[in-house]
Short mmCIF file of C-alpha atoms in Angstrom, two decimals:
data_model
loop_
_atom_site.label_atom_id
_atom_site.label_comp_id
_atom_site.label_asym_id
_atom_site.label_seq_id
_atom_site.Cartn_x
_atom_site.Cartn_y
_atom_site.Cartn_z
CA MET A 987 108.74 102.31 90.15
CA ASN A 988 106.89 104.11 92.95
CA LYS A 989 106.58 102.88 96.50
CA LEU A 990 103.19 101.82 97.82
CA THR A 991 102.13 103.56 100.99
CA ILE A 992 99.37 102.42 103.32
CA GLN A 993 98.30 105.31 105.53
CA HIS A 994 96.28 104.97 108.74
CA VAL A 995 93.95 102.30 107.42
CA LYS A 996 91.08 101.30 109.67
CA LYS A 997 88.50 98.65 108.93
CA ARG A 998 85.63 97.41 111.01
CA PHE A 999 83.18 94.59 110.25
CA GLY A 1000 80.17 95.20 112.47
CA ARG A 1001 81.52 95.64 115.96
CA LYS A 1002 84.80 93.89 115.24
CA GLN A 1003 87.81 96.07 114.52
CA ILE A 1004 89.81 94.19 111.88
CA LEU A 1005 92.46 96.81 111.16
CA ASN A 1006 93.28 99.67 113.46
CA ASP A 1007 95.41 102.51 112.14
CA VAL A 1008 97.61 100.34 109.96
CA SER A 1009 100.44 102.20 108.22
CA PHE A 1010 103.47 100.92 106.34
CA GLU A 1011 105.31 101.21 103.05
CA LEU A 1012 106.20 98.69 100.39
CA ALA A 1013 109.37 99.41 98.47
CA PRO A 1014 109.82 98.50 94.81
CA ALA A 1015 111.37 95.14 93.91
CA LYS A 1016 111.31 93.43 97.29
CA ILE A 1017 109.73 90.26 98.60
CA TYR A 1018 107.64 90.76 101.71
CA GLY A 1019 105.97 88.31 103.99
CA LEU A 1020 102.63 89.36 105.43
CA LEU A 1021 102.11 87.19 108.46
CA GLY A 1022 99.33 86.94 110.98
CA ARG A 1023 97.20 84.39 112.72
CA ASN A 1024 93.81 83.32 111.35
CA GLY A 1025 91.48 86.31 111.35
CA ALA A 1026 94.32 88.78 111.90
CA GLY A 1027 93.16 90.87 108.92
CA LYS A 1028 95.73 89.90 106.27
CA SER A 1029 93.20 89.27 103.50
CA THR A 1030 91.19 92.33 104.50
CA LEU A 1031 94.32 94.45 104.28
CA LEU A 1032 95.21 93.05 100.84
CA ASN A 1033 91.63 93.59 99.65
CA ILE A 1034 91.77 97.21 100.78
CA MET A 1035 95.15 97.74 99.15
CA THR A 1036 93.78 96.53 95.81
CA ASN A 1037 90.51 98.49 96.11
CA ARG A 1038 88.35 95.37 96.40
CA ILE A 1039 86.79 96.63 99.61
CA PHE A 1040 86.70 100.06 101.18
CA ALA A 1041 88.55 101.07 104.31
CA ASN A 1042 86.55 102.91 106.96
CA GLN A 1043 89.44 105.32 107.21
CA GLY A 1044 92.87 105.84 105.67
CA GLN A 1045 94.19 105.54 102.15
CA VAL A 1046 96.59 103.68 99.90
CA LEU A 1047 98.98 105.68 97.73
CA LEU A 1048 101.17 104.64 94.82
CA GLY A 1049 103.84 107.30 94.89
CA GLN A 1050 101.71 110.35 95.66
CA THR A 1051 98.59 109.08 93.86
CA PRO A 1052 95.66 107.49 95.71
CA VAL A 1053 95.01 104.01 94.40
CA ALA A 1054 91.23 104.06 94.96
CA ASP A 1055 89.46 104.02 91.60
CA ASN A 1056 92.59 105.14 89.80
CA GLN A 1057 93.12 102.88 86.79
CA ALA A 1058 96.75 103.82 86.20
CA ALA A 1059 97.63 103.01 89.81
CA LEU A 1060 95.49 99.88 90.00
CA SER A 1061 97.11 98.54 86.83
CA GLU A 1062 100.36 98.34 88.79
CA LEU A 1063 98.80 95.94 91.31
CA TYR A 1064 97.61 92.35 91.09
CA LEU A 1065 96.10 90.25 93.84
CA MET A 1066 95.88 86.50 93.64
CA SER A 1067 93.57 85.35 96.39
CA GLU A 1068 91.86 82.19 97.49
CA VAL A 1069 88.52 83.67 96.41
CA ASP A 1070 87.42 82.57 92.93
CA LEU A 1071 86.27 85.70 91.14
CA LEU A 1072 86.04 84.24 87.66
CA MET A 1073 83.24 81.97 86.53
CA LYS A 1074 83.91 78.30 87.01
CA HIS A 1075 83.57 77.43 83.34
CA THR A 1076 86.40 79.84 82.46
CA LYS A 1077 89.24 78.06 80.68
CA VAL A 1078 92.78 78.49 81.97
CA LYS A 1079 93.89 79.96 78.65
CA ASP A 1080 91.10 82.53 78.94
CA THR A 1081 92.46 83.68 82.29
CA PHE A 1082 95.73 84.40 80.45
CA ALA A 1083 93.90 86.27 77.69
CA MET A 1084 92.03 88.32 80.26
CA ALA A 1085 95.29 89.24 82.01
CA GLU A 1086 96.72 90.26 78.63
CA ASP A 1087 93.64 92.36 77.84
CA ALA A 1088 93.67 94.10 81.20
CA TYR A 1089 97.41 94.55 81.86
CA GLY A 1090 99.12 93.93 78.52
CA GLN A 1091 102.47 92.15 77.97
CA PHE A 1092 101.41 88.90 79.64
CA ASP A 1093 104.24 86.37 79.43
CA PHE A 1094 102.40 83.62 77.54
CA ALA A 1095 105.53 81.55 76.88
CA ASN A 1096 106.51 81.36 80.53
CA ALA A 1097 102.91 80.78 81.57
CA THR A 1098 102.61 77.83 79.19
CA ARG A 1099 105.89 76.42 80.50
CA MET A 1100 104.67 76.77 84.09
CA LEU A 1101 101.36 75.11 83.27
CA ASN A 1102 103.20 72.15 81.79
CA ALA A 1103 105.35 71.94 84.89
CA PHE A 1104 102.22 71.92 87.08
CA GLY A 1105 100.58 69.37 84.78
CA ILE A 1106 97.65 71.55 83.78
CA SER A 1107 96.16 71.83 80.31
CA GLU A 1108 95.39 75.29 78.95
CA LYS A 1109 92.02 73.98 77.83
CA ASP A 1110 90.95 72.88 81.31
CA THR A 1111 88.20 74.90 82.92
CA LEU A 1112 88.71 76.15 86.47
CA ALA A 1113 85.83 73.93 87.61
CA LYS A 1114 87.65 70.81 86.41
CA LEU A 1115 90.76 71.53 88.45
CA SER A 1116 91.31 70.36 92.02
CA THR A 1117 91.86 73.00 94.70
CA GLY A 1118 95.63 72.66 94.40
CA LEU A 1119 95.70 72.81 90.62
CA ARG A 1120 93.33 75.77 90.63
CA THR A 1121 95.77 77.52 92.94
CA ALA A 1122 98.59 76.55 90.55
CA ALA A 1123 96.67 78.01 87.61
CA LYS A 1124 96.08 81.24 89.54
CA LEU A 1125 99.74 81.39 90.50
CA THR A 1126 100.68 80.99 86.86
CA VAL A 1127 98.67 84.10 86.03
CA ALA A 1128 100.05 86.01 89.03
CA LEU A 1129 103.69 85.30 88.20
CA ASN A 1130 103.32 86.26 84.54
CA VAL A 1131 101.06 89.27 84.73
CA ASN A 1132 102.49 92.68 83.89
CA ALA A 1133 102.18 94.35 87.32
CA ASN A 1134 104.79 95.80 89.63
CA TYR A 1135 103.14 94.86 92.92
CA ILE A 1136 101.92 91.31 93.17
CA PHE A 1137 100.05 90.14 96.25
CA LEU A 1138 99.76 86.44 96.88
CA ASP A 1139 97.14 85.60 99.48
CA GLU A 1140 97.50 81.96 100.59
CA PRO A 1141 99.45 81.04 97.44
CA THR A 1142 100.03 77.48 98.59
CA LEU A 1143 96.39 76.62 99.33
CA GLY A 1144 95.96 72.96 98.41
CA LEU A 1145 99.36 72.66 96.73
CA ASP A 1146 101.25 69.46 97.45
CA ALA A 1147 104.89 69.58 98.57
CA ASN A 1148 106.23 69.13 95.03
CA HIS A 1149 104.09 71.91 93.62
CA ARG A 1150 104.96 74.20 96.54
CA GLU A 1151 108.63 73.64 95.78
CA LEU A 1152 107.97 74.37 92.13
CA PHE A 1153 106.13 77.57 93.04
CA TYR A 1154 109.03 78.80 95.19
CA GLN A 1155 111.45 78.11 92.31
CA GLU A 1156 109.22 79.89 89.81
CA LEU A 1157 108.82 82.85 92.14
CA MET A 1158 112.59 83.22 92.48
CA ARG A 1159 113.07 82.77 88.74
CA THR A 1160 110.57 85.49 87.79
CA TYR A 1161 111.89 87.76 90.55
CA GLU A 1162 115.43 87.43 89.20
CA GLU A 1163 114.35 87.99 85.61
CA ARG A 1164 112.13 90.95 86.41
CA PRO A 1165 112.39 92.26 89.97
CA ARG A 1166 108.97 93.31 91.25
CA THR A 1167 107.44 93.57 94.68
CA PHE A 1168 105.83 90.41 95.95
CA VAL A 1169 103.80 90.27 99.15
CA ILE A 1170 103.23 86.72 100.31
CA SER A 1171 100.58 86.07 102.90
CA THR A 1172 100.91 82.53 104.18
CA HIS A 1173 100.86 80.30 107.23
CA LEU A 1174 103.72 78.13 105.91
CA ILE A 1175 106.30 80.42 107.45
CA SER A 1176 109.20 77.97 107.60
CA GLU A 1177 108.89 77.29 103.88
CA VAL A 1178 108.93 80.92 102.79
CA GLN A 1179 111.48 82.22 105.28
CA GLN A 1180 114.33 81.89 102.78
CA LEU A 1181 112.40 83.88 100.16
CA LEU A 1182 111.47 86.86 102.29
CA GLU A 1183 113.46 90.03 102.61
CA ASP A 1184 111.10 91.91 104.90
CA VAL A 1185 108.29 90.77 107.13
CA ILE A 1186 105.13 92.52 108.26
CA ILE A 1187 103.36 90.89 111.19
CA LEU A 1188 99.73 91.70 111.93
CA ASP A 1189 98.28 90.92 115.33
CA HIS A 1190 95.16 92.19 117.03
CA ALA A 1191 94.36 94.60 114.18
CA THR A 1192 97.75 96.32 114.25
CA ILE A 1193 101.19 95.83 112.81
CA ILE A 1194 103.50 94.62 115.53
CA LYS A 1195 106.61 94.12 113.38
CA ASN A 1196 107.69 95.57 110.08
CA GLU A 1197 111.35 95.03 109.40
CA ALA A 1198 113.94 93.04 107.51
CA VAL A 1199 113.81 89.34 108.31
CA THR A 1200 117.52 89.32 109.13
CA ASP A 1201 117.12 92.22 111.58
CA LEU A 1202 114.14 90.57 113.24
CA LEU A 1203 115.85 87.22 113.60
CA ALA A 1204 119.08 88.84 114.80
CA ASN A 1205 117.16 89.89 117.90
CA ALA A 1206 115.00 86.80 118.37
CA TYR A 1207 116.32 84.42 121.02
CA GLU A 1208 115.44 81.44 123.07
CA ILE A 1209 117.18 81.64 126.44
CA SER A 1210 117.26 78.41 128.41
CA GLY A 1211 118.87 77.08 131.52
CA PRO A 1212 118.29 76.88 135.27
CA ALA A 1213 115.15 78.86 136.03
CA ASP A 1214 116.76 81.16 138.58
CA LEU A 1215 119.69 82.04 136.27
CA VAL A 1216 117.37 82.59 133.31
CA ALA A 1217 115.16 84.83 135.44
CA GLU A 1218 118.21 86.77 136.60
CA TYR A 1219 119.58 87.17 133.08
CA THR A 1220 116.24 88.25 131.58
CA ALA A 1221 115.24 90.56 134.39
CA GLY A 1222 113.59 93.66 132.92
CA MET A 1223 113.25 92.12 129.44
CA GLN A 1224 109.92 91.41 127.78
CA ILE A 1225 109.42 87.67 127.89
CA LEU A 1226 107.18 86.53 125.06
CA THR A 1227 106.86 82.87 125.94
CA SER A 1228 108.06 80.77 128.80
CA ARG A 1229 108.27 76.99 129.27
CA GLN A 1230 109.46 75.22 132.39
CA LEU A 1231 110.47 71.61 132.79
CA GLY A 1232 111.53 70.88 136.32
CA LYS A 1233 114.19 73.40 137.19
CA ILE A 1234 114.97 74.18 133.57
CA GLN A 1235 113.27 77.14 132.00
CA ALA A 1236 113.22 78.31 128.38
CA VAL A 1237 112.00 81.79 127.47
CA THR A 1238 111.79 83.65 124.20
CA VAL A 1239 112.60 87.30 123.73
CA VAL A 1240 112.61 89.48 120.66
CA ALA A 1241 114.79 92.41 121.63
CA ALA A 1242 118.36 93.61 121.34
CA LEU A 1243 120.38 92.11 124.16
CA ASP A 1244 122.32 94.36 126.43
CA ASP A 1245 126.03 93.73 125.84
CA HIS A 1246 126.73 94.57 129.46
CA ARG A 1247 124.70 91.67 130.73
CA VAL A 1248 126.87 88.71 131.50
CA LEU A 1249 125.51 85.43 130.23
CA PRO A 1250 125.89 82.78 132.92
CA ASP A 1251 127.77 79.67 131.78
CA GLN A 1252 124.80 77.41 132.41
CA VAL A 1253 122.41 79.58 130.36
CA LYS A 1254 122.15 78.84 126.66
CA LEU A 1255 121.29 81.45 124.04
CA ALA A 1256 119.94 80.34 120.64
CA HIS A 1257 118.50 82.25 117.71
CA LEU A 1258 114.90 81.57 116.75
CA ASP A 1259 113.77 80.91 113.20
CA LEU A 1260 111.00 83.02 111.66
CA GLN A 1261 108.18 80.64 112.53
CA LYS A 1262 109.16 80.45 116.19
CA THR A 1263 109.65 84.19 116.32
CA PHE A 1264 106.22 84.70 114.82
CA THR A 1265 104.66 82.25 117.25
CA ALA A 1266 106.37 83.95 120.18
CA LEU A 1267 105.18 87.36 119.05
CA THR A 1268 101.61 86.37 118.38
CA ASN A 1269 100.61 83.46 120.58
CA GLY A 1270 99.34 85.67 123.38
CA GLY A 1271 101.08 83.50 125.95
CA GLU A 1272 102.69 84.59 129.15
CA LYS A 1273 103.87 88.16 128.85
CA HIS A 1274 105.51 90.08 131.58
CA GLU A 1275 108.15 92.73 131.95
CA MET X 76 87.26 103.81 75.85
CA SER X 77 90.09 102.28 77.90
CA LYS X 78 91.52 98.85 77.12
CA GLN X 79 90.18 97.63 80.48
CA THR X 80 86.61 98.69 79.59
CA LEU X 81 86.96 97.13 76.15
CA ALA X 82 88.23 93.93 77.71
CA LEU X 83 85.21 93.69 80.01
CA VAL X 84 82.84 94.42 77.12
CA LYS X 85 84.57 91.73 75.04
CA TRP X 86 84.29 89.08 77.77
CA GLY X 87 80.71 90.09 78.51
CA LEU X 88 79.69 89.85 74.85
CA ARG X 89 81.35 86.48 74.63
CA MET X 90 79.29 85.29 77.55
CA VAL X 91 76.09 86.72 76.05
CA ALA X 92 76.82 85.08 72.69
CA TRP X 93 77.52 81.77 74.39
CA ALA X 94 74.34 81.95 76.50
CA PHE X 95 72.24 83.01 73.52
CA GLY X 96 73.70 80.20 71.41
CA VAL X 97 72.71 77.68 74.06
CA VAL X 98 69.18 79.13 74.32
CA VAL X 99 68.68 79.12 70.54
CA ALA X 100 70.10 75.60 70.22
CA VAL X 101 67.70 74.34 72.89
CA LEU X 102 64.78 76.12 71.23
CA VAL X 103 65.67 74.79 67.78
CA GLY X 104 65.97 71.32 69.26
CA LEU X 105 62.59 71.58 70.98
CA HIS X 106 60.99 72.99 67.84
CA LEU X 107 62.36 70.22 65.66
CA VAL X 108 61.28 67.54 68.12
CA SER X 109 57.74 68.95 68.36
CA GLY X 110 57.64 69.27 64.53
CA LEU X 111 58.73 65.67 64.11
CA ILE X 112 56.15 64.48 66.63
CA ALA X 113 53.50 66.41 64.71
CA LEU X 114 54.66 64.89 61.41
CA ILE X 115 54.65 61.38 62.83
CA GLY X 116 51.18 62.02 64.19
CA GLY X 117 50.02 62.89 60.69
CA SER X 118 49.46 66.56 61.40
CA ARG X 119 49.82 68.99 58.49
CA MET X 120 51.96 71.29 60.63
CA SER X 121 55.24 72.24 58.95
CA LEU X 122 58.48 70.90 60.37
CA PHE X 123 60.04 74.28 60.95
CA ASP X 124 58.68 77.73 60.24
CA PHE X 125 61.53 80.23 60.64
CA GLY X 126 59.19 83.24 60.82
CA ASP X 127 57.11 81.74 63.61
CA PHE X 128 60.23 80.56 65.35
CA LEU X 129 61.82 84.02 65.29
CA ALA X 130 58.63 85.84 66.15
CA GLY X 131 57.75 83.49 68.93
CA GLU X 132 60.34 81.57 70.87
CA VAL X 133 63.57 83.34 69.97
CA TYR X 134 62.27 86.83 70.60
CA GLY X 135 60.66 85.83 73.90
CA ALA X 136 63.67 83.82 75.04
CA TRP X 137 66.05 86.59 74.09
CA ASN X 138 64.09 89.20 76.04
CA MET X 139 63.90 86.92 79.05
CA ALA X 140 67.65 86.25 78.78
CA VAL X 141 68.35 89.98 78.54
CA LEU X 142 66.34 90.72 81.69
CA ILE X 143 68.01 87.89 83.63
CA PHE X 144 71.38 89.06 82.35
CA ALA X 145 70.68 92.68 83.34
CA LEU X 146 69.59 91.54 86.79
CA CYS X 147 72.40 89.08 87.55
CA PHE X 148 75.36 90.36 85.57
CA PRO X 149 76.40 93.49 87.57
CA TYR X 150 78.11 91.54 90.34
CA THR X 151 79.65 89.07 87.89
CA ILE X 152 81.24 91.81 85.79
CA PHE X 153 82.26 93.58 88.99
CA LYS X 154 84.12 90.44 90.14
CA TRP X 155 85.86 90.18 86.77
CA GLY X 156 86.87 93.79 87.20
CA LEU X 157 88.19 93.08 90.68
CA GLN X 158 90.26 90.13 89.51
CA TYR X 159 92.09 92.31 87.01
CA ASN X 160 92.05 95.50 89.09
CA ILE X 161 89.72 97.42 86.83
CA THR X 162 88.17 100.46 88.46
CA ARG X 163 84.51 100.58 89.40
CA ARG X 164 83.97 103.43 86.94
CA HIS X 165 85.39 101.42 84.04
CA THR X 166 83.37 98.40 85.11
CA TRP X 167 80.19 100.47 85.20
CA LEU X 168 81.00 101.85 81.77
CA ALA X 169 81.57 98.35 80.41
CA ASN X 170 78.30 97.12 81.95
CA SER X 171 76.47 100.10 80.41
CA CYS X 172 77.97 99.40 76.97
CA LEU X 173 76.90 95.77 77.22
CA LEU X 174 73.37 96.78 78.20
CA LEU X 175 73.25 99.15 75.25
CA VAL X 176 74.28 96.35 72.90
CA LEU X 177 71.58 94.12 74.40
CA VAL X 178 68.94 96.83 74.05
CA VAL X 179 69.82 97.48 70.42
CA THR X 180 69.83 93.74 69.70
CA SER X 181 66.43 93.34 71.35
CA TRP X 182 65.13 96.23 69.33
CA GLY X 183 66.56 94.74 66.13
CA LEU X 184 64.89 91.43 66.91
CA ALA X 185 61.61 93.23 67.60
CA LEU X 186 61.80 94.93 64.20
CA LEU X 187 62.70 91.64 62.53
CA LYS X 188 59.79 89.95 64.25
CA ASN X 189 57.46 92.69 63.01
CA LEU X 190 58.87 92.34 59.51
CA PHE X 191 58.05 88.63 59.45
CA LEU X 192 54.60 89.09 60.96
CA TYR X 193 53.70 91.96 58.62
CA SER X 194 54.98 90.14 55.54
CA THR X 195 52.97 87.06 56.54
CA HIS X 196 49.84 89.17 56.66
CA HIS X 197 50.87 91.28 53.65
CA LEU X 198 51.00 94.49 55.66
CA SER X 199 53.42 97.38 55.26
CA HIS X 200 54.83 99.94 57.73
CA PHE X 201 56.37 97.29 59.93
CA ALA X 202 58.61 99.95 61.50
CA ASP X 203 55.68 101.93 62.93
CA GLY X 204 56.14 102.49 66.65
CA ALA X 205 59.80 101.48 66.45
CA GLY X 206 60.79 104.47 68.59
CA TRP X 207 58.38 103.51 71.36
CA THR X 208 59.57 99.92 71.21
CA LEU X 209 63.15 101.10 71.67
CA LEU X 210 62.18 103.32 74.59
CA THR X 211 60.19 100.55 76.25
CA ILE X 212 63.08 98.09 75.96
CA LEU X 213 65.56 100.72 77.16
CA VAL X 214 63.48 101.66 80.21
CA GLY X 215 62.85 98.01 81.07
CA VAL X 216 66.47 96.92 80.76
CA VAL X 217 67.92 99.93 82.57
CA THR X 218 65.43 99.57 85.42
CA VAL X 219 66.11 95.86 85.85
CA ALA X 220 69.88 96.46 85.59
CA THR X 221 69.66 99.08 88.33
CA ILE X 222 67.73 96.69 90.57
CA GLY X 223 70.45 94.10 89.83
CA ALA X 224 73.21 96.56 90.72
CA GLY X 225 71.38 97.45 93.92
CA PHE X 226 71.06 93.78 94.84
CA ALA X 227 74.81 93.36 94.24
CA LEU X 228 75.38 95.58 97.27
CA LEU X 229 73.47 93.23 99.55
CA ASN X 230 74.53 90.01 101.18
CA ARG X 231 72.46 86.86 100.75
CA LEU X 232 70.27 87.46 103.81
CA TRP X 233 69.41 91.02 102.79
CA LYS X 234 68.76 89.91 99.21
CA TRP X 235 66.00 87.67 100.54
CA ILE X 236 64.67 90.35 102.86
CA VAL X 237 64.60 93.07 100.19
CA GLY X 238 63.54 90.67 97.42
CA ILE X 239 60.46 89.54 99.33
CA GLY X 240 59.86 92.57 101.52
CA GLY X 241 60.39 95.20 98.80
CA PRO X 242 57.43 94.24 96.58
CA ILE X 243 55.21 93.74 99.67
CA VAL X 244 56.07 97.21 100.96
CA LEU X 245 55.48 98.67 97.49
CA ILE X 246 52.05 97.05 97.21
CA PHE X 247 51.18 98.18 100.75
CA ILE X 248 52.15 101.78 99.91
CA MET X 249 50.07 101.72 96.70
CA VAL X 250 47.00 100.31 98.47
CA THR X 251 47.37 102.83 101.30
CA LEU X 252 47.68 105.66 98.79
CA VAL X 253 44.57 104.57 96.91
CA ARG X 254 42.65 104.24 100.19
CA PHE X 255 43.85 107.63 101.33
CA LEU X 256 42.82 109.31 98.10
CA PHE X 257 39.48 107.65 97.49
CA VAL X 258 38.32 106.62 100.98
CA THR X 259 39.82 109.11 103.41
CA LEU X 260 39.76 112.17 101.14
CA HIS X 261 36.58 110.95 99.31
CA LEU X 262 37.97 111.97 95.91
CA ASP X 263 35.84 111.13 92.91
CA PRO X 264 37.92 108.74 90.69
CA ALA X 265 36.57 110.33 87.50
CA THR X 266 37.55 113.81 88.68
CA PHE X 267 40.90 112.62 89.96
CA PHE X 268 41.93 110.84 86.76
CA GLY X 269 40.48 113.68 84.73
CA SER X 270 42.76 116.10 86.51
CA LEU X 271 45.73 113.87 85.57
CA GLN X 272 44.92 114.09 81.85
CA PHE X 273 47.73 116.57 81.33
CA LEU X 274 50.15 113.74 82.16
CA ALA X 275 48.95 111.84 79.10
CA THR X 276 50.39 114.38 76.68
CA HIS X 277 53.28 113.26 74.52
CA THR X 278 55.66 115.81 76.02
CA ALA X 279 54.79 114.90 79.61
CA VAL X 280 55.26 111.20 78.89
CA MET X 281 58.60 111.83 77.21
CA ILE X 282 59.78 114.02 80.09
CA GLY X 283 58.65 111.34 82.54
CA ILE X 284 60.48 108.60 80.67
CA PHE X 285 63.71 110.56 80.39
CA LEU X 286 63.55 111.61 84.04
CA TRP X 287 63.04 107.99 85.03
CA LEU X 288 65.96 106.93 82.81
CA ALA X 289 68.19 109.62 84.27
CA VAL X 290 67.36 108.56 87.84
CA MET X 291 67.96 104.88 87.01
CA VAL X 292 71.29 105.58 85.32
CA ALA X 293 72.41 107.76 88.23
CA LEU X 294 71.38 105.09 90.75
CA ASN X 295 73.10 102.41 88.67
CA TYR X 296 76.33 104.43 88.71
CA CYS X 297 76.09 105.03 92.47
CA PHE X 298 75.47 101.34 93.14
CA PHE X 299 78.51 100.34 91.07
CA MET X 300 80.69 102.85 92.87
CA LYS X 301 79.64 101.37 96.22
CA MET X 302 80.12 97.71 95.30
CA GLN X 303 82.60 95.71 97.33
CA LEU X 304 83.81 92.14 97.36
CA ARG X 305 81.32 90.22 99.48
CA ARG X 306 82.24 87.31 101.66
CA ASP X 307 79.17 85.27 100.70
#
């Protein structure tokens, strides 16, 4: 399986720069999180990667082959998005048949099992389904389609907690049975943290982080304690966020700590989870060296 | 033909068959109701004349459906293609195949209609002019399909602007041209149209038609290759 390379992609809508020189690679058989605030350009990036819209500049390669208008390369990719591209009177079973016609080797048995688990009938039309169930039907196609790179844009849109849990289980099941690359773009960061191996964070049209979740979180800290001691300990570090309550201050940093710095007894160091790390990196709060 | 193109053709034909079935069912229903009303009213009109039905409503409805389909379908088939990552080229090819099927079906219906009409009036040579009929349908469908593909590039606002403004601009250009020729340049209409007689030759007409078709097909292809997922 070839890696997918995104090279120097730029996209502008009118005067607004949505993506600015975005480059990264997706390795085979990995689960990625594509995170970003509303309007960060996640969907635009996924649409460009799957040739749904054109980039102003840059290209997407599968191995050494450009993906744009290349059927062999495009047949390796599948994007499930919140946009409904099929007609509303399309039956769920027809969406399976279409996936079989276009990609081949659709896993009908597993898809039927998943539909039953979600409580959807194969004969239902997409129009008859609620937003959540329509998402579930789309997810059923996405997890059973014969593609090596599967992009899930807002895969939990409208899903209730039980169905979200079911989706995470089904994702892990299909990933174990047939490892493929999944890219999950979602705002429910806490829920997907355990699933992700790598994370790509988009902010202000560029990628600000692209690394293994464990590596990122290993260097993401909240440092709290008396304000003067915290300030002394973090001197010279990039503070992403800062909160002060009386004389107590809490700051977040995402950086390797210098082993030579001595942590004062009254200062507490705690690791951040992915959601807090993301918030610290992207909230545009107080930033100073 | 790739399996992706075949898939799109298959789904498209299914949609056409479904739409046509609905249209015919509605027409049959209307025909039967009007026949029954006529019978109840004591009219000597027959309940259902298949020849009239085919020659009249079905043929007209089918042609209308084909034109609407050719106009509206490009973006629909493009979205299907996007959902299953089918290239623009394959999608264009599938759309072209579907249009060809529609043209041939229209032509077949036209011949069938002629057959019924001629047999009713005990005439022969019902297939006379069949070639011209085919060309007319082909030019009409391809032109409308190209306009549809062009509209698929536009967002809703620009669709309205071009949809209303385009014909107005076209009429304005035509009127200006006529004024320029016959008012400003004081050309004599008889002389002018006489000098265009050479265009009325069979060869010139055929060349014109095929040139027009070639331009439309090329434009259609270009429009498909430029289509993108729209946010509206």
